[in-house]
Tab-separated table of C-alpha atoms in Angstrom:
chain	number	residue	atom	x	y	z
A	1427	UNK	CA	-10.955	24.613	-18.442
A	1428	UNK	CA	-10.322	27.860	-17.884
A	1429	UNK	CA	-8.241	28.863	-14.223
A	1430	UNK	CA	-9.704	32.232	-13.637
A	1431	UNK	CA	-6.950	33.453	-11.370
A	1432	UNK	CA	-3.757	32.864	-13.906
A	1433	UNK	CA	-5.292	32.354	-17.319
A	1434	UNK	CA	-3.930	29.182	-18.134
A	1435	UNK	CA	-5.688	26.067	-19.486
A	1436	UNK	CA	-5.189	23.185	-16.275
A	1437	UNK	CA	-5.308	19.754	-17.935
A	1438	UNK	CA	-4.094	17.176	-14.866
A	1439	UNK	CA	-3.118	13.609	-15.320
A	1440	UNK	CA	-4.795	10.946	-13.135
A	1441	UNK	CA	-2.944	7.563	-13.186
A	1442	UNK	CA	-4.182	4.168	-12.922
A	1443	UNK	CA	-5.812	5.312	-8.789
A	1444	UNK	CA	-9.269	5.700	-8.284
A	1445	UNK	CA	-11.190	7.551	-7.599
A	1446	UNK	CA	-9.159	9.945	-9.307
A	1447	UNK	CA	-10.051	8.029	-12.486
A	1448	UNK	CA	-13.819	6.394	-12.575
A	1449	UNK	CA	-12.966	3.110	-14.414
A	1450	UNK	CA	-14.757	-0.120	-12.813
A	1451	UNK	CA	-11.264	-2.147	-13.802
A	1452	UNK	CA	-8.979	0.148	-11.433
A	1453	UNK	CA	-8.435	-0.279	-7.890
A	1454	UNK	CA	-8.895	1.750	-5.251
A	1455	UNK	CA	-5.479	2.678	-3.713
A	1456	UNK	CA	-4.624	5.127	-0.320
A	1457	UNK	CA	-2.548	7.036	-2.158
A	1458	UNK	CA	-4.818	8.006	-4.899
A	1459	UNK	CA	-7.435	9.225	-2.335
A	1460	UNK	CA	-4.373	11.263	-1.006
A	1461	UNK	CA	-3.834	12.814	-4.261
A	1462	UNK	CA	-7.339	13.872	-4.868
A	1463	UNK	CA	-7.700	15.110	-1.425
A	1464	UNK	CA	-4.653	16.871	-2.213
A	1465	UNK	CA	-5.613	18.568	-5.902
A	1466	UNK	CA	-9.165	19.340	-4.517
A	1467	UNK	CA	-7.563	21.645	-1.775
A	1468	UNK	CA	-5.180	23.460	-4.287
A	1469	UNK	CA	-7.716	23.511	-7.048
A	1470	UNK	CA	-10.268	25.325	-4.255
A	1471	UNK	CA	-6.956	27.633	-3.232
A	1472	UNK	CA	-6.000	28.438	-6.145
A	1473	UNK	CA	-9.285	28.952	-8.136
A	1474	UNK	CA	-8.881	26.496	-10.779
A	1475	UNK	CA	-11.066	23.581	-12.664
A	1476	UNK	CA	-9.238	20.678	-13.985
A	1477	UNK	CA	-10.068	17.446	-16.131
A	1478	UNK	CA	-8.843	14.244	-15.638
A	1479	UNK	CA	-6.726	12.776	-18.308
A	1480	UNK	CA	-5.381	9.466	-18.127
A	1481	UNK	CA	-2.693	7.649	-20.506
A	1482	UNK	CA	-4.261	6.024	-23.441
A	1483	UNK	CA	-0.790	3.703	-24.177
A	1484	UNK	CA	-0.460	2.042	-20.635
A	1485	UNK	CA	-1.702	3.001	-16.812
A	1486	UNK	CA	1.597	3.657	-15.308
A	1487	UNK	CA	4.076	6.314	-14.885
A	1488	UNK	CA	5.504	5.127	-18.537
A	1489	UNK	CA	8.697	3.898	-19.831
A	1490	UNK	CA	11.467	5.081	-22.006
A	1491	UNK	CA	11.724	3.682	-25.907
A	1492	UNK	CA	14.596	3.352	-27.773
A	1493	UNK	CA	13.458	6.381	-29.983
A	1494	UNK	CA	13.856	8.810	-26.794
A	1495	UNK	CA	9.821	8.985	-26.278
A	1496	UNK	CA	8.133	8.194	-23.258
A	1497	UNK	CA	5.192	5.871	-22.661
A	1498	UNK	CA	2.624	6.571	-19.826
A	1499	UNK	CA	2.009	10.116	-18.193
A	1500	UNK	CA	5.695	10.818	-18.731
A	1501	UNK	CA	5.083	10.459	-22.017
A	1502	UNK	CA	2.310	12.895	-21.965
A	1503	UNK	CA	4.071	15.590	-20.378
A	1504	UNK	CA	7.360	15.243	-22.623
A	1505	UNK	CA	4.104	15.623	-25.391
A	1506	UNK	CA	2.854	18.495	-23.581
A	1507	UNK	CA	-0.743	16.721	-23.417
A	1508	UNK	CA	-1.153	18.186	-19.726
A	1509	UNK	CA	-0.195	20.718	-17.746
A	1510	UNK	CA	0.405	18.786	-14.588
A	1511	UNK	CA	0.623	14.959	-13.148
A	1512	UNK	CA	-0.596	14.542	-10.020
A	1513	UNK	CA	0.409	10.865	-9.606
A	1514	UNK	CA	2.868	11.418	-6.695
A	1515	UNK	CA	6.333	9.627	-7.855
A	1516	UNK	CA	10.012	9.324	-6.895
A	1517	UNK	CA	11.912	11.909	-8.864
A	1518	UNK	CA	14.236	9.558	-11.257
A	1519	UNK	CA	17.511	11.298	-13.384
A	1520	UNK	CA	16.031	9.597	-16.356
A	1521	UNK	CA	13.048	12.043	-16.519
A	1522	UNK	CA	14.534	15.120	-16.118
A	1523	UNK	CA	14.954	15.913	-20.080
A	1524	UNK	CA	11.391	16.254	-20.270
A	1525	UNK	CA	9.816	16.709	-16.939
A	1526	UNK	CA	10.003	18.822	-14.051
A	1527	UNK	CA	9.368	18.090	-10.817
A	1528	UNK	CA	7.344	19.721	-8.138
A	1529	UNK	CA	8.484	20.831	-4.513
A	1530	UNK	CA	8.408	17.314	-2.049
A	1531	UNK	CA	4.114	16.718	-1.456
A	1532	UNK	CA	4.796	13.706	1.007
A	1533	UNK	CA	7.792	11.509	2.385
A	1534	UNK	CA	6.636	7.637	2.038
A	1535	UNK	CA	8.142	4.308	2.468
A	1536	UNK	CA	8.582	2.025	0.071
A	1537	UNK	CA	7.980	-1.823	0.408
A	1538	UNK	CA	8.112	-4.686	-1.111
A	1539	UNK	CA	4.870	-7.236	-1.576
A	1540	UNK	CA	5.548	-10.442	-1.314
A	1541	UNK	CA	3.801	-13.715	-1.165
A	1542	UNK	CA	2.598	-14.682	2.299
A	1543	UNK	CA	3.636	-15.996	4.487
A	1544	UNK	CA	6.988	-16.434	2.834
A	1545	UNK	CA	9.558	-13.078	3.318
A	1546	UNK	CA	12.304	-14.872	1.250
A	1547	UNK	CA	12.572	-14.661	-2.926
A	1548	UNK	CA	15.070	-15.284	-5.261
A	1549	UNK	CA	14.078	-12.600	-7.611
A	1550	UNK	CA	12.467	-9.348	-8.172
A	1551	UNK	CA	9.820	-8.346	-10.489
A	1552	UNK	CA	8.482	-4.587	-10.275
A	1553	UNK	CA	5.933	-2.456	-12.037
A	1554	UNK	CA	8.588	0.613	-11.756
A	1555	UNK	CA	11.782	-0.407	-13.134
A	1556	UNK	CA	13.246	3.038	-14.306
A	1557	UNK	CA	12.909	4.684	-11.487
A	1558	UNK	CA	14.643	1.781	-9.737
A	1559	UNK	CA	17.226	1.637	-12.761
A	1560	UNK	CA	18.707	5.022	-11.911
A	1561	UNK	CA	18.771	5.479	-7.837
A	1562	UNK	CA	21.588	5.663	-5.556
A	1563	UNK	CA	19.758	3.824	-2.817
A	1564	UNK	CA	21.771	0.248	-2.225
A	1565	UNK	CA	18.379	-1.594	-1.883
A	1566	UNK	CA	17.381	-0.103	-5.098
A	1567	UNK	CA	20.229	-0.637	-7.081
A	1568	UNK	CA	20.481	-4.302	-6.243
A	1569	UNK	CA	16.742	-4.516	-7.051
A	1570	UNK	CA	18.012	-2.847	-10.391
A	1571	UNK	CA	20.643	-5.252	-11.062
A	1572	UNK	CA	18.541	-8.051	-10.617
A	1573	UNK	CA	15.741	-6.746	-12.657
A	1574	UNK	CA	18.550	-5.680	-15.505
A	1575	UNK	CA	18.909	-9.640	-16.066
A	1576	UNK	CA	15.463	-10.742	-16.260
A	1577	UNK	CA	13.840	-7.318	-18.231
A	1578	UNK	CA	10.862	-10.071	-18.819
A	1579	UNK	CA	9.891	-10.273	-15.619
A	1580	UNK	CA	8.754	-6.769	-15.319
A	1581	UNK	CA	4.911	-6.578	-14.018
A	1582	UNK	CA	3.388	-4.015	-16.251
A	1583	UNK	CA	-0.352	-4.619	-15.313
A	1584	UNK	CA	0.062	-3.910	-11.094
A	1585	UNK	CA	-2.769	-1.438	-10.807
A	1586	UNK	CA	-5.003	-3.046	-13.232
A	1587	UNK	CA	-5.275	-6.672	-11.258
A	1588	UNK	CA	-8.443	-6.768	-9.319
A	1589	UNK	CA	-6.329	-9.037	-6.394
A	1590	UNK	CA	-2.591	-8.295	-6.475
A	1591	UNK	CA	-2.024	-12.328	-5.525
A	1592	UNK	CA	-2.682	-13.525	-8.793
A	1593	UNK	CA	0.918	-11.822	-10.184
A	1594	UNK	CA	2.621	-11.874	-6.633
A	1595	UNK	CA	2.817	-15.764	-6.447
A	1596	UNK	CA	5.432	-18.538	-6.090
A	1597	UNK	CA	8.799	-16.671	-6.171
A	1598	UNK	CA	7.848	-13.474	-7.234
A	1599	UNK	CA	7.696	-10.029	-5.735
A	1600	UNK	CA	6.578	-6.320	-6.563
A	1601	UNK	CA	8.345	-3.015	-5.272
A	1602	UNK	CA	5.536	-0.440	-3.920
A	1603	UNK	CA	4.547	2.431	-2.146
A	1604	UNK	CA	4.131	1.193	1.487
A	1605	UNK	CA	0.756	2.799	1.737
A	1606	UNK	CA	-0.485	1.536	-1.344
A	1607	UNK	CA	1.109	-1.923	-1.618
A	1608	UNK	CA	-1.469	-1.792	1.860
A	1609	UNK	CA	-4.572	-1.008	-0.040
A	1610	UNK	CA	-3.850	-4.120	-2.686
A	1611	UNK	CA	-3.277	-6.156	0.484
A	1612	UNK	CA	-6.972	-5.550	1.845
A	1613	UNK	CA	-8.894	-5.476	-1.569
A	1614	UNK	CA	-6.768	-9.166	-1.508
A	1615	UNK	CA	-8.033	-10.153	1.292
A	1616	UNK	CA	-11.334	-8.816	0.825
A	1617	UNK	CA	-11.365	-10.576	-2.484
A	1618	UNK	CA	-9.591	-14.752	-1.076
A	1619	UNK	CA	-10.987	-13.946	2.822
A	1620	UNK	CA	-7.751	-14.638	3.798
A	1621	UNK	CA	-4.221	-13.886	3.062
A	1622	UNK	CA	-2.486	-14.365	0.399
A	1623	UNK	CA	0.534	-11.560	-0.558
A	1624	UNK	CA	2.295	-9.710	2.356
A	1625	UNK	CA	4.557	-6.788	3.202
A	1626	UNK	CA	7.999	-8.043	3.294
A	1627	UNK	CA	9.668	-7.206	7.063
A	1628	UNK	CA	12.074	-5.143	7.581
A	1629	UNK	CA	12.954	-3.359	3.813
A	1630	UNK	CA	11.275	0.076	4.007
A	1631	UNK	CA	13.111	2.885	2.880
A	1632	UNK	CA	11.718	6.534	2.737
A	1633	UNK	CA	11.393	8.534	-0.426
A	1634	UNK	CA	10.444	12.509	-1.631
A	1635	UNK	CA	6.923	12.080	-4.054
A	1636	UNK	CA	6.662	14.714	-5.990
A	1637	UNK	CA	3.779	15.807	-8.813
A	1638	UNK	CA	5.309	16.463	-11.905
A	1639	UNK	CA	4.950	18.704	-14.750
A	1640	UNK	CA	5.843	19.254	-18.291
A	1641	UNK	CA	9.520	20.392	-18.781
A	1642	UNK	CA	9.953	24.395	-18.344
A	1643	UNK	CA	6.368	24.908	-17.139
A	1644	UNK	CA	5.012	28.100	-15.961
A	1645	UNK	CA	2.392	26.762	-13.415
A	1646	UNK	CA	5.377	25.298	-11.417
A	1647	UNK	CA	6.686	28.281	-8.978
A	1648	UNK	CA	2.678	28.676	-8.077
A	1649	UNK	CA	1.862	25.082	-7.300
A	1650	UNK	CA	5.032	24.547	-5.442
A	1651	UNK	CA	4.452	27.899	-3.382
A	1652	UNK	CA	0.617	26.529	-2.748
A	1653	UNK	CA	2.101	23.060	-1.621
A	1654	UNK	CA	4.413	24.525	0.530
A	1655	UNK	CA	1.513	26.429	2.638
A	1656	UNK	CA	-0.058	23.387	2.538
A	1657	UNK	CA	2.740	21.284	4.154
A	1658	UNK	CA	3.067	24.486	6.497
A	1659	UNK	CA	-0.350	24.385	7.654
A	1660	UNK	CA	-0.719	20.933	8.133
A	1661	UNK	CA	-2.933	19.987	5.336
A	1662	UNK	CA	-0.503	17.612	3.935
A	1663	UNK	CA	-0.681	15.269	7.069
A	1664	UNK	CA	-4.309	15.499	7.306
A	1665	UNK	CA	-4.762	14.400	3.697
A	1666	UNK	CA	-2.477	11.630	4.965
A	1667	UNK	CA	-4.311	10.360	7.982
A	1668	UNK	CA	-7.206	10.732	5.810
A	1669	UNK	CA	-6.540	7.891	2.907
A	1670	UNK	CA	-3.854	6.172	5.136
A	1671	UNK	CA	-5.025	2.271	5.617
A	1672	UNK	CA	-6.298	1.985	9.159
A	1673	UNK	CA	-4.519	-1.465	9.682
A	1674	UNK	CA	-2.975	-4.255	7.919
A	1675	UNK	CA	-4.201	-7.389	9.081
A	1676	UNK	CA	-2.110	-9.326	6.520
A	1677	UNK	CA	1.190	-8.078	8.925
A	1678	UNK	CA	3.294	-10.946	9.679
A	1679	UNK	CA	4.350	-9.603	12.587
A	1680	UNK	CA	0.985	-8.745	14.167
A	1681	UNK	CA	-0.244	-12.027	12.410
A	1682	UNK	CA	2.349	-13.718	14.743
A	1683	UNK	CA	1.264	-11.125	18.083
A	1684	UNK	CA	-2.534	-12.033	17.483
A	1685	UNK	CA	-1.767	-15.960	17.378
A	1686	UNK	CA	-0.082	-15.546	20.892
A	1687	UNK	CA	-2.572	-13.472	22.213
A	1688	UNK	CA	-5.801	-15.117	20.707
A	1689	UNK	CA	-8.206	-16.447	23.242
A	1690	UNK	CA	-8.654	-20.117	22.522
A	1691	UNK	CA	-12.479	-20.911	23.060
A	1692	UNK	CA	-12.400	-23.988	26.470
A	1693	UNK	CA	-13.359	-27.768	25.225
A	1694	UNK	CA	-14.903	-30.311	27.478
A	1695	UNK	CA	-11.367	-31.976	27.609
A	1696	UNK	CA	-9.607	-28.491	29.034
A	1697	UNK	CA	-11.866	-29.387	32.219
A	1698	UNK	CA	-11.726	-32.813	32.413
A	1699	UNK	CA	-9.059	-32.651	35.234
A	1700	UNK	CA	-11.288	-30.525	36.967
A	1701	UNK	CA	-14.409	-32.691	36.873
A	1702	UNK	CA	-12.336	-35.827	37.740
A	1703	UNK	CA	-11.110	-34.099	40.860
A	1704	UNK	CA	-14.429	-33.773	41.633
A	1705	UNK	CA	-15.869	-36.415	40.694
A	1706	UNK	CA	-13.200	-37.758	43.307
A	1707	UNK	CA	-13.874	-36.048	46.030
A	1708	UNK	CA	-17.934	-36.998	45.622
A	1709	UNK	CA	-16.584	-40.623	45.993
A	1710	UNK	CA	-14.441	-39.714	48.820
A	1711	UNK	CA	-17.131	-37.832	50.287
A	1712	UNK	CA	-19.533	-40.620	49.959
A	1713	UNK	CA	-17.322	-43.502	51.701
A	1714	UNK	CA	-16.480	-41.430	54.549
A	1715	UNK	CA	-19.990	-40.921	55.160
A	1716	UNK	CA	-20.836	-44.197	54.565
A	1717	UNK	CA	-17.973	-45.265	57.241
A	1718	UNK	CA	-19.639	-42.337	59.470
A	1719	UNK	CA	-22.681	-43.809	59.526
A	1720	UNK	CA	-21.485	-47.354	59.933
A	1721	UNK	CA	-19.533	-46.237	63.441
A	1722	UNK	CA	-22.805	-44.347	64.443
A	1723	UNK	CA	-25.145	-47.631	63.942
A	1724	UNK	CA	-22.217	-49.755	66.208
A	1725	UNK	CA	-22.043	-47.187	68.592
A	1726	UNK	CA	-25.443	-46.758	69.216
A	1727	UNK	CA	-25.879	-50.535	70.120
């Protein structure tokens, strides 16, 4: 499709979020309604028309073979499938041979789904192990270390699950997006009607996402000028408010504030003192009268 402003062919990658992608199997996640909200506004700015591409090989942000190539929408921009991902990510060192990377789009934290209501595990499993493999961040490299040991415990399938507690389970736990580990909370919920996988308390750490394009692009000095005005003019927060999660009711911590603060419905036995008191005072009542009327009736002869 044709962009008539710069003449170039715009071919964007979608990954694994609806409604980005319209595929019955994938679930609806914050941050993909963030993205499109995002790539609508700069496709209307900028005067292009894109098409949705997603990775045929596997539905996430891909990982590196032992030949060099990349699998998922890395792999299609080292191909040069696409001209652009919009998939926001965490910029990784591993990626840079083949990729380039866009100017910052949004500042998230990162969290870590666990089963509820449990916020202890003995090991990590995570959909997103090289971009964990190659950070400086302490919390990610001993995430890295412990996934380097037990490579088969890698969840590939994350954002294909329709409820996100049928792989988060027992001792396991999966390294997210805050605002997206969120959405797989609720559609878990909505799913069990009740709660069944948690945010861990007390792990976030902020991270840059970026879009990302094919390495040595020439669409990358004009998107990353257009996302600047964007974060200037406050688009970028709106977008966020927009597809943000209006409240986690699987929180352990407002799990634990709503069990102090619930209103326990009164039972005939929470007002049995009351009654017998007055039951009590009706008998009390009754002898004194009784007495009364016993000293009237002598008096009176």
């Amino acid at each position: 499709m044709l962009n008539k402003a710069s003449d170039f062919l715009c071919w964007l990658v979608a990954l694994f979020l609806s409604p980005l992608v319209k595929d019955k199997e994938l679930t609806t996640v914050s941050m993909g309604i963030f993205e499109e909200i995002i790539l609508n506004i700069l496709a209307d700015k900028m005067k292009f028309t894109y098409e949705i591409i997603p990775p045929s090989d596997i539905l996430t942000l891909g990982y590196l073979q032992p030949n060099g190539s990349w699998t998922g929408t890395t792999g299609q921009l080292q191909r040069k499938e696409v001209d652009m991902c919009v998939t926001t990510s965490a910029p990784a060192s591993s990626k840079t041979p083949v990729q380039d990377i866009s100017y910052p789009v949004v500042y998230v934290d990162s969290a870590i789904v666990i089963p509820f209501p449990k916020e202890e595990t003995k090991w990590i499993v995570t959909s997103t192990f090289k971009n964990k493999e190659a950070s400086t961040n302490p919390t990610l490299k001993k995430i890295a270390d412990n996934m380097r040991k037990h490579p088969e415990r890698r969840i590939l399938n994350a954002f294909t699950v329709d409820d996100i507690s049928t792989i988060v389970k027992e001792e396991a736990a999966l390294v997210l997006v805050k605002s997206t580990a969120e959405s797989f909370i609720e559609n878990s919920y909505k799913i069990n009607k009740e709660c069944r996988v948690t945010l861990a308390e007390k792990t976030f750490f902020s991270r840059p996402q970026t879009f990302s394009y094919p390495k040595h692009s020439p669409i990358v000095k004009t998107v990353d000028y257009n996302l600047l005005l964007l974060q200037q003019a406050g688009l970028i927060q709106y977008a966020e408010k927009r597809s943000a999660v209006p409240y986690n009711r699987c929180s352990v911590s407002e799990a634990k504030k709503i069990a102090a603060n619930k209103v326990v419905p009164l039972k005939l036995k929470d007002v049995a003192g009351a009654f017998s008191i007055l039951i009590l005072g009706f008998i009390l009542s009754f002898i004194l009268l009784f007495i009364e009327c016993i000293f009237k009736k002598m008096s009176t002869k």
